[in-house]
Structure formats: C-alpha cells, structure tokens
C-alpha cells in the first residue's frame, strides 16, 4: 500500500528559514529580456501529492531501534520520511514539484538523543544490515543526504536534531565542544552568551549544522579571516559500526597523519559525527562592510590576487563578474541602479565587477587592515562605492536560496556549482565552464564570483539562470552539470566546499587518482566493513 502526502513538505528552503525573498517588479521583465519567455508554474500545493512506497524496515529492526531511542523517536509515517529524503539542490526541488518523478525515500527516521544512542543505533543497524544516512540540516546540493540504500534492503535517515547542546567550553584555550545537530544560528547564540563566536557563516548558515559543516569541509563567507571549517576543528567524536572514535588531543601533533582530516570531509561514510571541538574567538565589536567596483573581470581577479599575495585580504572578499553584477543590480530593490551607473561611468567604469569586502574585529584592528586593503585596491584601479553596497550584501546574504523558490515558481532553472583553481588557471577555468554551460543550455545567464581567495588561488562559484525545460527539467540540468564537470576536470577541484556526495563521485578518481580512491575504500572497510554508512556517497 502506498502513502500519499502533502507535496509542500520540505519543497523549498523557505519552509524553515526566514520566509521568501521576493523580487522587485522590474526583475521579471529584465529576466525575460535576457533569457526569453518562461512558463510560470504554480507553487506546489496540497492538491499536488507525491506518492511514496510503504517502509521496508523489518519489524525486528524497528523494535530494536525503538528500544534504543524510544518508540516515539522511530518515525515511519510518510511526512517524516519524505522530509528527510533529499537535500535542497535544484534537482531535489524539481523532483518534489513533479509527482511523476521517482526518488528514494528512507524507510524510517530515527532521532537519537546523544552520542551514546547514536552508537547504539549503529550497532542495531549492523546486526540487521540496515543502511544509515546521517541527516543534519538537509542542505546538501550534491546528493549527500539522498536516501540511497545501495545493496541494503532498507535504509534509515539518522536525524541528529536532538544533539543540540554546547557540551563544554574551555575559555582559557578558546575551545568549544558542540554537538553535531546544533544549527548555525543556535551555535552563535550559545557562544554569544560567553562573549564568543565561531565566525562560520556559509550561505546555508540558517539551516546547516555543526556536524554537516564538518562532514563536508564547509567554507564560510568570512573564511579569509576565520578560516575554513576544518581550520576551526580541534577534535571530533564519531560513532562508527566498529565502535566510538575520538580524535584530537593537542593544538598540533606529529603523531602520524592527522586522522581528524580523514574524518572531516568523510560525508558520513566513515562514521557519524556526534561532537566537534572548535576554536572560537571573541565576538568582534566592529563589523565594517564596503563595496568597490572594478573595470571588468580581469582587473577584478588581479586585484583579489594582489590582496591575497600581500596578506591584505578582508575577512570577506567576494568579487562578482560583470553578469553577476548586472543581475544583482536588476534583482536588488535596495540599490539605486541608475545613480550608481552614472557615478561609475563618470569614473571610467562602464561594465563593473562589484567587490564586497568586510572586516570584523576591534576598532583598531579593522581600521588598520581596512587601510591596507583600501590602499592596494586604489592602486588596482578600484572605485569605492561605499558602505551602502557592502551592508546591502551583508543583510541580504541569505536571500539567494529563498529567491530561488520565487524563480522556480516563475518557470526558471536556477542552480549553482563551484570549484577552485590556482591563480594561473582561474581565468581559463572560468571561461571553459561558462562555455560548457552555454553550449548545454543555450540562452542562459551564467554568473561567476570569487567567493574565497588564497595566496595560491581562488574558488569560483557559478550561478545559472535559464528558462526551464518543462518536458525534461531534471535532464536539462544534469546535462549542463555534466558538461561543466568535464570542463573542470584537469583545471580545478570538483568541489571547493559543496562536497562530493552522489553528483561528484564520478569525478573523484580523476582528482585523487585510483590509488587515492583505494585508500578511501580501505579506510571505509576498516570502520564500516558491512557498508551500512551513507551508501552510494563519496566512494
């Protein structure tokens, strides 16, 4: 017997976030001029159901799980299962809007209360040969939380939402231990009570969890100041099919390879992360964000490289190309577009690339670092736009995922992909990916920005807008993404911060070599000999 449930459940980012981000009235007209006529589709309603199969979890396994976490924390109803079936990629959202499209759904949702219960759940799943998909905020855009079962008859979603505590705080060492289910805003609230911050703010911040950040090697928007997430991790606790595993006893060690780095980025395939020990810092008393404009991509990328190689990067350093700058002007109701264009044109910048820079710290520290950044930007030909542009970006930094829901309703295909390369390859990589996407999609807006910069290179983050192919919406993007991935191979990494999941797994061997894949498989075999952990992901 199949179950029918409300299609609205977890169909979009806005279900649990701060509400939809509407577009200004002129945006629809501008988009039509750029990509052509679209076919608006009604937002999903309760009248558009998704059909999902009945659970296949054997009764003995269900009863054993209930003994561990309590019967009320083993959910087999259809809404709970569908809510943890996928992440929030474009393909995930399209599949939820199309009741005829099949996607895997877990047979049960299990909600443990603490690390010991997580370990006990894994012990049960080993005995009953049940697949386990760790689930945090569900923000994966690469299939990382898809309820694949591999060779297993049944699979559960292991939701860590109840692991939501600040476990300990070593104020002297500035190390906080947080449970894996703590979401970004709650982590900041818990730490702020002690005058501290983690400073990790990716675009998924509103929903993603501490465990998810660690499992995917997340990078926050202020990574130039606070570091990537793996830079913050001093220790990690995992539950594995072979038993508990705890790593990290000192700030640095030469006791063999750093196994913390094996656990971080393992995407739930080597263990379930239950606690993370993290470096924290005092809450910055001053935050200053500004905007600059540079005359084209080449000048902008060269300016960012100059900042990185002279150690003058702001904590947030984000360069948009001409197309992304155009879109931000068209879709941002808070920017006085005409006046800004006149201001820039008078200074010789007619096709601007916006650069957002932001500093956080003490007043003295911010002033000192800002002065050096501004000096180098001026020498690079950048035109200062002012605080309004920087603050507009900072306050709207989470609008992108919510705007996507509005764009989907308008009949658009809207999706992102990201990579990173050494400076000598950055321009070629950007050109090749843009060409591959254009060839696959035809008339489309393809935007790119540098989201993270390093002394040796930078990440490139692409956003695509095109009219949705209503006959084959999933295939339309799958072909484009495959073309982009082929263009990336050999020039950059298949993922800078979105992780591997299902989508990037075919390209992993090209990056780390067949021997590297064997090393990962050997590690998995050591901790998960029966292969219950996150089937079909990473390797």
Short mmCIF file of N, CA, C and O in Angstrom, two decimals, residues 10 22 35 76 92 113 124 141 188 191 195 273 314 349 386 406 427 434 450 481 487 490 513 516-517:
data_model
loop_
_atom_site.label_atom_id
_atom_site.label_comp_id
_atom_site.label_asym_id
_atom_site.label_seq_id
_atom_site.Cartn_x
_atom_site.Cartn_y
_atom_site.Cartn_z
N UNK A 10 8.84 20.29 2.90
CA UNK A 10 10.25 20.46 2.54
C UNK A 10 10.44 20.61 1.03
O UNK A 10 11.40 20.10 0.45
N UNK A 22 11.16 38.09 -1.99
CA UNK A 22 10.51 38.48 -3.23
C UNK A 22 11.45 39.24 -4.15
O UNK A 22 12.45 39.82 -3.71
N UNK A 35 16.74 36.06 -21.00
CA UNK A 35 16.69 34.61 -21.26
C UNK A 35 15.46 34.17 -22.05
O UNK A 35 15.31 32.99 -22.35
N UNK A 76 7.96 6.30 11.12
CA UNK A 76 7.76 5.59 9.86
C UNK A 76 6.62 6.20 9.05
O UNK A 76 6.26 5.68 7.99
N UNK A 92 16.63 18.28 -6.53
CA UNK A 92 15.77 17.85 -5.42
C UNK A 92 14.45 18.61 -5.43
O UNK A 92 13.37 18.02 -5.25
N UNK A 113 19.18 10.79 21.03
CA UNK A 113 19.25 11.94 21.92
C UNK A 113 20.67 12.35 22.26
O UNK A 113 20.89 13.48 22.70
N UNK A 124 22.67 -1.56 16.20
CA UNK A 124 21.45 -2.24 15.74
C UNK A 124 21.48 -2.39 14.23
O UNK A 124 21.15 -3.47 13.69
N UNK A 141 23.55 20.01 -1.65
CA UNK A 141 23.14 20.27 -3.03
C UNK A 141 23.85 19.32 -4.00
O UNK A 141 23.85 19.55 -5.21
N UNK A 188 25.84 30.20 17.26
CA UNK A 188 26.25 31.57 17.57
C UNK A 188 25.55 32.09 18.82
O UNK A 188 26.15 32.81 19.62
N UNK A 191 27.26 30.48 21.90
CA UNK A 191 28.59 31.03 22.14
C UNK A 191 28.54 32.49 22.56
O UNK A 191 29.35 32.95 23.38
N UNK A 195 30.38 35.54 25.19
CA UNK A 195 31.16 36.57 24.52
C UNK A 195 32.01 36.05 23.38
O UNK A 195 33.00 36.68 22.99
N UNK A 273 29.42 11.82 12.79
CA UNK A 273 29.99 12.83 13.68
C UNK A 273 28.95 13.22 14.71
O UNK A 273 27.82 13.61 14.36
N UNK A 314 40.46 41.21 3.05
CA UNK A 314 39.48 41.44 4.12
C UNK A 314 38.95 40.08 4.57
O UNK A 314 39.14 39.06 3.89
N UNK A 349 34.23 53.40 -15.29
CA UNK A 349 33.84 52.01 -15.07
C UNK A 349 32.44 51.81 -15.65
O UNK A 349 31.44 52.13 -15.00
N UNK A 386 31.15 52.42 -1.49
CA UNK A 386 30.74 52.85 -0.17
C UNK A 386 30.12 51.75 0.69
O UNK A 386 29.96 50.60 0.27
N UNK A 406 11.18 31.65 -5.54
CA UNK A 406 10.40 32.55 -6.38
C UNK A 406 10.74 32.33 -7.86
O UNK A 406 9.84 32.31 -8.71
N UNK A 427 41.36 32.05 -14.83
CA UNK A 427 40.65 32.63 -15.98
C UNK A 427 40.25 31.56 -16.99
O UNK A 427 39.13 31.58 -17.53
N UNK A 434 32.00 28.40 -18.35
CA UNK A 434 30.96 29.21 -18.97
C UNK A 434 30.63 28.70 -20.37
O UNK A 434 29.46 28.62 -20.75
N UNK A 450 34.25 35.10 -7.33
CA UNK A 450 35.28 34.57 -6.44
C UNK A 450 34.73 34.69 -5.03
O UNK A 450 34.47 35.79 -4.55
N UNK A 481 25.27 20.18 -15.96
CA UNK A 481 26.22 19.95 -14.86
C UNK A 481 27.33 19.00 -15.31
O UNK A 481 28.51 19.19 -14.98
N UNK A 487 34.53 20.11 -17.91
CA UNK A 487 35.37 21.28 -18.13
C UNK A 487 36.29 21.54 -16.94
O UNK A 487 37.42 22.01 -17.10
N UNK A 490 40.86 18.51 -14.49
CA UNK A 490 42.19 18.83 -15.00
C UNK A 490 42.61 20.26 -14.76
O UNK A 490 43.81 20.57 -14.79
N UNK A 513 43.21 10.26 -7.98
CA UNK A 513 43.84 9.08 -8.53
C UNK A 513 43.15 7.80 -8.07
O UNK A 513 42.49 7.76 -7.04
N UNK A 516 44.21 6.80 -4.68
CA UNK A 516 43.55 7.58 -3.64
C UNK A 516 42.17 7.03 -3.32
O UNK A 516 41.76 6.97 -2.16
N UNK A 517 41.44 6.63 -4.35
CA UNK A 517 40.12 6.04 -4.14
C UNK A 517 40.26 4.73 -3.37
O UNK A 517 39.48 4.44 -2.46
#
